[in-house]
Short mmCIF file of C-alpha atoms in Angstrom, two decimals:
data_model
loop_
_atom_site.label_atom_id
_atom_site.label_comp_id
_atom_site.label_asym_id
_atom_site.label_seq_id
_atom_site.Cartn_x
_atom_site.Cartn_y
_atom_site.Cartn_z
CA UNK Q 165 -0.27 -0.11 -0.29
CA UNK Q 166 1.21 3.58 -0.92
CA UNK Q 167 -0.08 5.55 2.18
CA UNK Q 168 -1.13 9.06 1.90
CA UNK Q 169 1.22 10.33 4.17
CA UNK Q 170 4.35 9.05 6.18
CA UNK Q 171 6.07 10.17 9.15
CA UNK Q 172 9.94 9.58 9.30
CA UNK Q 173 11.96 11.46 11.96
CA UNK Q 174 15.67 12.33 11.78
CA UNK Q 175 18.18 10.34 13.74
CA UNK Q 176 19.02 13.39 15.92
CA UNK Q 177 15.40 13.60 17.34
CA UNK Q 178 16.21 10.57 19.35
CA UNK Q 179 19.41 11.88 20.50
CA UNK Q 180 17.37 15.07 21.71
CA UNK Q 181 14.84 13.32 23.42
CA UNK Q 182 17.31 11.46 25.34
CA UNK Q 183 19.35 14.35 26.22
CA UNK Q 184 16.10 16.08 27.44
CA UNK Q 185 15.26 13.10 29.75
CA UNK Q 186 18.52 12.91 30.95
CA UNK Q 187 18.50 16.67 31.97
CA UNK Q 188 15.62 16.14 34.24
CA UNK Q 189 13.85 19.28 32.51
CA UNK Q 190 10.93 17.81 30.75
CA UNK Q 191 8.36 20.83 31.06
CA UNK Q 192 8.97 23.95 29.27
CA UNK Q 193 12.40 24.69 29.23
CA UNK Q 194 15.68 25.32 27.09
CA UNK Q 195 14.72 23.27 24.37
CA UNK Q 196 11.29 24.89 23.77
CA UNK Q 197 13.12 28.12 23.72
CA UNK Q 198 15.52 26.97 21.13
CA UNK Q 199 12.77 25.53 18.98
CA UNK Q 200 11.01 28.79 19.16
CA UNK Q 201 13.96 30.64 18.10
CA UNK Q 202 15.03 28.54 15.10
CA UNK Q 203 11.39 28.28 14.03
CA UNK Q 204 11.20 32.20 13.99
CA UNK Q 205 14.70 32.29 12.03
CA UNK Q 206 13.27 29.73 9.59
CA UNK Q 207 10.36 32.09 8.75
CA UNK Q 208 12.02 35.38 9.26
CA UNK Q 209 9.66 36.78 11.91
CA UNK Q 210 10.45 38.40 15.01
CA UNK Q 211 8.62 36.34 17.84
CA UNK Q 212 7.62 32.63 17.93
CA UNK Q 213 5.47 31.16 21.07
CA UNK Q 214 5.23 27.44 21.42
CA UNK Q 215 2.10 25.97 22.45
CA UNK Q 216 0.90 22.23 23.09
CA UNK Q 217 -1.32 21.99 19.71
CA UNK Q 218 -2.46 23.74 16.72
CA UNK Q 219 -6.24 24.31 17.88
CA UNK Q 220 -4.61 26.07 21.18
CA UNK Q 221 -2.62 28.46 19.03
CA UNK Q 222 -5.71 29.73 17.13
CA UNK Q 223 -7.66 29.84 20.35
CA UNK Q 224 -4.80 31.92 22.13
CA UNK Q 225 -4.24 34.23 18.95
CA UNK Q 226 -7.78 34.89 19.13
CA UNK Q 227 -8.04 35.81 22.88
CA UNK Q 228 -5.06 38.27 22.87
CA UNK Q 229 -7.24 40.29 20.41
CA UNK Q 230 -9.65 40.92 23.17
CA UNK Q 231 -12.63 40.12 21.48
CA UNK Q 232 -16.11 40.81 22.84
CA UNK Q 233 -19.55 38.81 22.57
CA UNK Q 234 -21.07 39.21 19.40
CA UNK Q 235 -17.84 40.19 17.45
CA UNK Q 236 -17.24 37.96 14.32
CA UNK Q 237 -14.45 35.95 13.09
CA UNK Q 238 -14.57 35.76 9.24
CA UNK Q 239 -12.99 32.52 7.81
CA UNK Q 240 -13.18 29.80 5.43
CA UNK Q 241 -16.02 26.97 5.42
CA UNK Q 242 -13.57 24.67 3.79
CA UNK Q 243 -11.13 23.70 6.68
CA UNK Q 244 -10.51 21.25 9.28
CA UNK Q 245 -12.83 21.72 12.09
CA UNK Q 246 -10.22 23.03 14.40
CA UNK Q 247 -10.80 26.39 12.52
CA UNK Q 248 -14.45 26.67 13.67
CA UNK Q 249 -13.76 25.03 17.04
CA UNK Q 250 -11.03 27.85 18.11
CA UNK Q 251 -13.59 30.52 17.22
CA UNK Q 252 -16.08 29.03 19.37
CA UNK Q 253 -13.78 28.32 21.96
CA UNK Q 254 -12.74 31.95 22.18
CA UNK Q 255 -15.94 33.28 22.60
CA UNK Q 256 -16.50 34.74 18.93
CA UNK Q 257 -19.01 34.04 16.38
CA UNK Q 258 -18.29 32.33 13.10
CA UNK Q 259 -18.89 33.64 9.63
CA UNK Q 260 -17.68 32.14 6.41
CA UNK Q 261 -16.81 33.80 2.98
CA UNK Q 262 -16.43 31.41 -0.11
CA UNK Q 263 -13.08 30.00 -1.62
CA UNK Q 264 -11.73 29.88 -5.01
CA UNK Q 265 -10.65 26.63 -6.90
CA UNK Q 266 -7.20 27.61 -7.91
CA UNK Q 267 -5.98 27.65 -4.18
CA UNK Q 268 -8.74 26.24 -2.28
CA UNK Q 269 -8.49 29.47 0.26
CA UNK Q 270 -10.66 32.67 0.84
CA UNK Q 271 -11.61 34.40 -2.31
CA UNK Q 272 -11.01 38.23 -1.52
CA UNK Q 273 -13.54 39.38 -3.35
CA UNK Q 274 -15.88 37.17 -1.22
CA UNK Q 275 -14.34 38.40 1.84
CA UNK Q 276 -14.91 42.04 0.81
CA UNK Q 277 -18.64 41.12 0.26
CA UNK Q 278 -18.81 39.36 3.53
CA UNK Q 279 -17.26 41.85 6.09
CA UNK Q 280 -19.96 43.25 8.31
CA UNK Q 281 -20.09 45.80 11.14
CA UNK Q 282 -19.48 42.94 13.62
CA UNK Q 283 -16.52 41.46 11.69
CA UNK Q 284 -13.59 41.69 13.84
CA UNK Q 285 -10.89 39.19 12.65
CA UNK Q 286 -10.20 37.92 9.40
CA UNK Q 287 -8.85 34.20 9.35
CA UNK Q 288 -7.46 32.89 6.16
CA UNK Q 289 -6.57 29.44 6.19
CA UNK Q 290 -3.54 28.26 4.08
CA UNK Q 291 -4.74 25.11 2.65
CA UNK Q 292 -2.77 21.77 1.40
CA UNK Q 293 0.52 23.75 1.73
CA UNK Q 294 -0.22 26.62 -0.47
CA UNK Q 295 -0.52 30.28 1.19
CA UNK Q 296 -3.73 32.28 0.49
CA UNK Q 297 -3.58 35.42 -1.42
CA UNK Q 298 -2.35 37.54 1.44
CA UNK Q 299 -1.48 40.33 -0.83
CA UNK Q 300 -5.02 41.02 -1.23
CA UNK Q 301 -6.28 39.52 2.00
CA UNK Q 302 -3.83 41.59 4.31
CA UNK Q 303 -4.57 45.17 2.87
CA UNK Q 304 -8.35 44.23 2.90
CA UNK Q 305 -8.28 43.44 6.73
CA UNK Q 306 -6.07 46.47 7.10
CA UNK Q 307 -8.68 48.96 5.23
CA UNK Q 308 -11.46 47.47 7.36
CA UNK Q 309 -9.50 47.74 10.64
CA UNK Q 310 -9.43 43.86 11.08
CA UNK Q 311 -7.45 41.75 13.17
CA UNK Q 312 -5.62 39.26 11.10
CA UNK Q 313 -4.91 35.59 12.40
CA UNK Q 314 -3.66 33.09 9.64
CA UNK Q 315 -4.41 29.53 10.20
CA UNK Q 316 -1.09 28.02 8.88
CA UNK Q 317 -1.19 24.43 10.09
CA UNK Q 318 -0.50 23.02 6.89
CA UNK Q 319 1.88 25.67 5.28
CA UNK Q 320 4.91 25.64 7.27
CA UNK Q 321 7.13 27.58 5.14
CA UNK Q 322 4.86 28.46 2.22
CA UNK Q 323 5.57 32.02 0.99
CA UNK Q 324 3.72 34.93 -0.83
CA UNK Q 325 6.00 37.26 -2.77
CA UNK Q 326 9.16 35.88 -0.72
CA UNK Q 327 7.10 36.61 2.66
CA UNK Q 328 6.11 33.30 4.56
CA UNK Q 329 2.68 32.58 5.56
CA UNK Q 330 2.08 33.26 9.43
CA UNK Q 331 4.06 36.51 9.24
CA UNK Q 332 1.34 38.59 7.97
CA UNK Q 333 -0.76 38.73 11.11
CA UNK Q 334 -0.75 36.31 14.15
CA UNK Q 335 0.45 33.00 12.49
CA UNK Q 336 -0.73 29.88 13.84
CA UNK Q 337 0.93 26.55 13.06
CA UNK Q 338 0.22 22.70 14.10
CA UNK Q 339 2.95 20.08 14.61
CA UNK Q 340 0.41 17.38 14.53
CA UNK Q 341 1.59 13.97 13.62
CA UNK Q 342 1.01 14.14 10.04
CA UNK Q 343 1.93 17.65 9.33
CA UNK Q 344 5.16 18.35 7.14
CA UNK Q 345 6.94 19.34 10.59
CA UNK Q 346 5.72 17.44 13.64
CA UNK Q 347 6.44 17.11 17.00
CA UNK Q 348 3.37 14.72 17.27
CA UNK Q 349 1.30 17.15 19.01
CA UNK Q 350 2.26 20.88 19.13
CA UNK Q 351 1.83 24.50 17.95
CA UNK Q 352 3.24 27.64 17.47
CA UNK Q 353 1.85 31.51 17.22
CA UNK Q 354 4.17 33.71 15.21
CA UNK Q 355 4.20 37.69 15.24
CA UNK Q 356 6.22 40.78 14.54
CA UNK Q 357 4.40 42.22 17.61
CA UNK Q 358 6.35 42.13 20.77
CA UNK Q 359 3.55 43.20 22.83
CA UNK Q 360 1.31 40.51 21.62
CA UNK Q 361 4.12 37.75 22.11
CA UNK Q 362 4.56 38.81 25.60
CA UNK Q 363 0.74 38.67 26.28
CA UNK Q 364 0.80 35.10 24.45
CA UNK Q 365 3.60 33.62 26.77
CA UNK Q 366 1.85 34.74 30.03
CA UNK Q 367 -1.58 33.54 28.61
CA UNK Q 368 0.11 30.14 27.78
CA UNK Q 369 1.41 29.89 31.28
CA UNK Q 370 -1.60 29.86 33.46
CA UNK Q 371 -1.36 33.89 33.26
CA UNK Q 372 1.91 34.08 35.17
CA UNK Q 373 4.78 36.49 34.23
CA UNK Q 374 6.60 35.10 37.24
CA UNK Q 375 5.47 31.98 39.46
CA UNK Q 376 2.61 32.99 41.53
CA UNK Q 377 2.59 36.45 39.98
CA UNK Q 378 -0.89 36.43 37.76
CA UNK Q 379 -1.48 38.79 35.07
CA UNK Q 380 -4.62 37.47 33.51
CA UNK Q 381 -6.92 34.38 33.45
CA UNK Q 382 -4.47 32.00 31.46
CA UNK Q 383 -4.28 28.41 30.35
CA UNK Q 384 -2.07 25.69 30.47
CA UNK Q 385 -1.00 25.67 26.82
CA UNK Q 386 2.66 24.90 27.50
CA UNK Q 387 4.82 22.78 24.88
CA UNK Q 388 7.07 20.12 26.50
CA UNK Q 389 11.01 20.02 26.06
CA UNK Q 390 10.26 16.51 24.76
CA UNK Q 391 8.29 17.64 21.99
CA UNK Q 392 10.39 20.33 21.13
CA UNK Q 393 13.23 17.90 20.82
CA UNK Q 394 11.33 15.99 18.21
CA UNK Q 395 10.64 19.01 16.05
CA UNK Q 396 14.15 21.04 16.44
CA UNK Q 397 16.06 18.38 14.15
CA UNK Q 398 13.52 18.52 11.50
CA UNK Q 399 14.13 22.08 10.77
CA UNK Q 400 17.53 21.96 9.13
CA UNK Q 401 16.30 19.30 6.58
CA UNK Q 402 12.92 20.87 6.23
CA UNK Q 403 14.13 22.47 2.82
CA UNK Q 404 15.34 19.26 1.30
CA UNK Q 405 11.80 17.73 2.54
CA UNK Q 406 10.03 20.47 0.81
CA UNK Q 407 12.07 19.87 -2.47
CA UNK Q 408 11.02 16.40 -2.37
CA UNK Q 409 7.54 17.21 -2.06
CA UNK Q 410 7.71 19.85 -5.12
CA UNK Q 411 9.58 17.18 -7.29
CA UNK Q 412 6.79 14.59 -6.65
CA UNK Q 413 4.09 17.26 -7.21
CA UNK Q 414 5.55 18.09 -10.62
CA UNK Q 415 5.69 14.45 -11.43
CA UNK Q 416 2.19 13.87 -10.62
CA UNK Q 417 1.10 16.81 -12.56
CA UNK Q 418 3.19 15.95 -15.35
CA UNK Q 419 1.86 12.11 -15.19
CA UNK Q 420 -1.74 13.28 -14.80
CA UNK Q 421 -1.97 15.98 -17.58
CA UNK Q 422 -4.70 15.58 -20.02
CA UNK Q 423 -6.82 13.19 -17.58
CA UNK Q 424 -10.44 13.82 -18.57
CA UNK Q 425 -12.54 15.11 -15.49
CA UNK Q 426 -9.59 15.51 -13.31
CA UNK Q 427 -8.08 19.06 -12.58
CA UNK Q 428 -4.60 19.10 -10.91
CA UNK Q 429 -3.32 21.68 -8.50
CA UNK Q 430 -0.71 24.21 -9.33
CA UNK Q 431 1.54 26.37 -7.44
CA UNK Q 432 0.51 29.86 -8.28
CA UNK Q 433 2.83 32.75 -9.38
CA UNK Q 434 4.24 34.49 -6.74
CA UNK Q 435 3.72 31.79 -4.32
CA UNK Q 436 5.75 29.02 -3.15
CA UNK Q 437 3.75 25.62 -2.27
CA UNK Q 438 5.09 23.36 0.29
CA UNK Q 439 2.84 20.20 -0.89
CA UNK Q 440 1.38 19.13 2.43
CA UNK Q 441 -1.32 17.71 0.28
CA UNK Q 442 -1.82 17.22 -3.69
CA UNK Q 443 -5.35 17.57 -4.00
CA UNK Q 444 -7.27 16.98 -7.35
CA UNK Q 445 -10.63 17.75 -8.21
CA UNK Q 446 -12.81 14.80 -9.74
CA UNK Q 447 -15.59 16.17 -12.07
CA UNK Q 448 -15.89 13.47 -14.73
CA UNK Q 449 -17.83 10.51 -15.35
CA UNK Q 450 -16.06 8.91 -12.42
CA UNK Q 451 -17.00 10.14 -9.12
CA UNK Q 452 -14.51 11.04 -6.39
CA UNK Q 453 -15.41 8.52 -3.82
CA UNK Q 454 -15.51 5.93 -6.78
CA UNK Q 455 -12.24 7.11 -7.86
CA UNK Q 456 -10.99 6.73 -4.31
CA UNK Q 457 -12.48 3.08 -3.57
CA UNK Q 458 -10.59 1.73 -6.98
CA UNK Q 459 -7.53 3.43 -6.09
CA UNK Q 460 -7.48 1.43 -2.80
CA UNK Q 461 -7.91 -1.77 -4.60
CA UNK Q 462 -4.69 -0.98 -6.61
CA UNK Q 463 -2.71 -0.26 -3.45
CA UNK Q 464 -2.90 3.61 -3.53
CA UNK Q 465 -4.05 5.36 -0.61
CA UNK Q 466 -5.75 8.71 -0.75
CA UNK Q 467 -7.66 11.22 1.43
CA UNK Q 468 -10.56 13.47 1.22
CA UNK Q 469 -9.97 16.78 3.00
CA UNK Q 470 -12.84 17.53 3.74
CA UNK Q 471 -15.75 15.75 2.39
CA UNK Q 472 -18.32 18.41 3.90
CA UNK Q 473 -18.18 22.37 4.86
CA UNK Q 474 -16.99 22.76 8.17
CA UNK Q 475 -20.60 23.77 9.64
CA UNK Q 476 -22.17 21.22 7.83
CA UNK Q 477 -22.67 19.00 10.98
CA UNK Q 478 -25.79 18.59 13.30
CA UNK Q 479 -23.38 20.26 16.44
CA UNK Q 480 -23.21 23.48 14.41
CA UNK Q 481 -26.64 24.08 12.48
CA UNK Q 482 -28.44 25.64 15.10
CA UNK Q 483 -25.28 27.02 16.99
CA UNK Q 484 -26.06 30.67 17.81
CA UNK Q 485 -22.64 31.71 17.23
CA UNK Q 486 -22.10 30.07 13.68
CA UNK Q 487 -23.56 32.24 10.76
CA UNK Q 488 -23.78 30.43 7.51
CA UNK Q 489 -24.15 32.36 4.31
CA UNK Q 490 -24.06 30.61 0.75
CA UNK Q 491 -20.57 29.50 -0.35
CA UNK Q 492 -21.28 27.62 -3.69
CA UNK Q 493 -17.72 27.05 -4.88
CA UNK Q 494 -16.69 25.79 -1.57
CA UNK Q 495 -19.75 23.33 -1.68
CA UNK Q 496 -18.56 22.14 -4.94
CA UNK Q 497 -15.03 21.44 -3.74
CA UNK Q 498 -16.12 19.52 -1.07
CA UNK Q 499 -17.88 16.93 -3.03
CA UNK Q 500 -15.01 16.61 -5.77
CA UNK Q 501 -11.53 17.06 -3.75
CA UNK Q 502 -9.28 14.06 -3.28
CA UNK Q 503 -5.69 14.18 -2.20
CA UNK Q 504 -2.97 11.66 -3.63
CA UNK Q 505 0.39 10.94 -2.03
CA UNK Q 506 2.84 13.42 -2.44
CA UNK Q 507 5.09 12.83 0.88
CA UNK Q 508 8.89 12.99 0.53
CA UNK Q 509 9.17 9.22 0.99
CA UNK Q 510 7.71 8.29 -2.41
CA UNK Q 511 10.06 6.18 -4.81
CA UNK Q 512 10.00 6.78 -8.28
CA UNK Q 513 8.09 3.62 -8.84
CA UNK Q 514 5.60 4.60 -6.20
CA UNK Q 515 4.87 7.87 -8.13
CA UNK Q 516 4.60 5.70 -11.51
CA UNK Q 517 2.10 3.61 -9.68
CA UNK Q 518 0.02 6.49 -8.63
CA UNK Q 519 -0.29 8.19 -11.86
CA UNK Q 520 -1.17 4.69 -13.79
CA UNK Q 521 -3.76 4.03 -11.28
CA UNK Q 522 -5.30 7.41 -11.79
CA UNK Q 523 -5.05 7.06 -15.45
CA UNK Q 524 -6.78 3.48 -15.53
CA UNK Q 525 -9.63 4.45 -13.13
CA UNK Q 526 -10.38 7.47 -15.20
CA UNK Q 527 -10.28 6.09 -18.31
CA UNK Q 528 -7.24 8.11 -19.79
#
């Protein structure tokens, strides 16, 4: 079976984990601080604040913006549920704008039309490894006086005109087990605002500036040194990992060119795609679900990210802080998207097998 993803840690991860264990300093300590510094340097941002997971990163980023009851966060309906759950956990109201099919991210024109008097934060989601159109979205947020929180869970190192995703506003990253960079569970918040960074550090540590000196009602959002030790050695090799993903994506695109009923993804001009997922749209005689099932029969894994819009579940339908407007493009994408293996550990033979299996099923 060719899996949709595969995790393989560098040898140095085991050495650093043992170093942490032997040090006796398992909680937030020097390894976390080092991980923060090196991650900040990687994406060229002033401050990086490590937390215990990507959802926490979103919640904390929203909480330091001091939202009030009734304030709305405008985001994408085509995303993982953490995006919506974080908005609700922070006490805000969620509202949605439509996406584009070329990058699967928020459509700036739809965002402009959706901004209302209660909108306080714009939360673009950088999906599948390609950043949203921040050259349009960041100025739009500024023009309307909105806070900007970037859900960068899937786009570590992706850029827009040379500037990294997660550096336009408050960036939030996930290091979950399947992400391009992983600590098993973990997250990071990035910012160039020193005051917000300081506030985030207090918030994640039960509201303490120093031991038993409380400044705010906080949380235990701390990352452990063991987790940081797993993530740290991946940073140096990350550019090579991304290069392999890019090469694999190029091979897939070349091999799947001209397949009827299949639209392949693209790295858009001015943006650097890190290919967390390689997601096609299936709109021909063969359905998305049929393609996935027949690929599985041929030993090729795939994934549907995501089969329904994030609010299209019973637990959100009547929620008083979930406001749903029509998003027809996102609805269409949710019924036709399918991700194919693109991870850096695919062999030439694996890629040939994926291409051949897709072409066979699609009748190309």
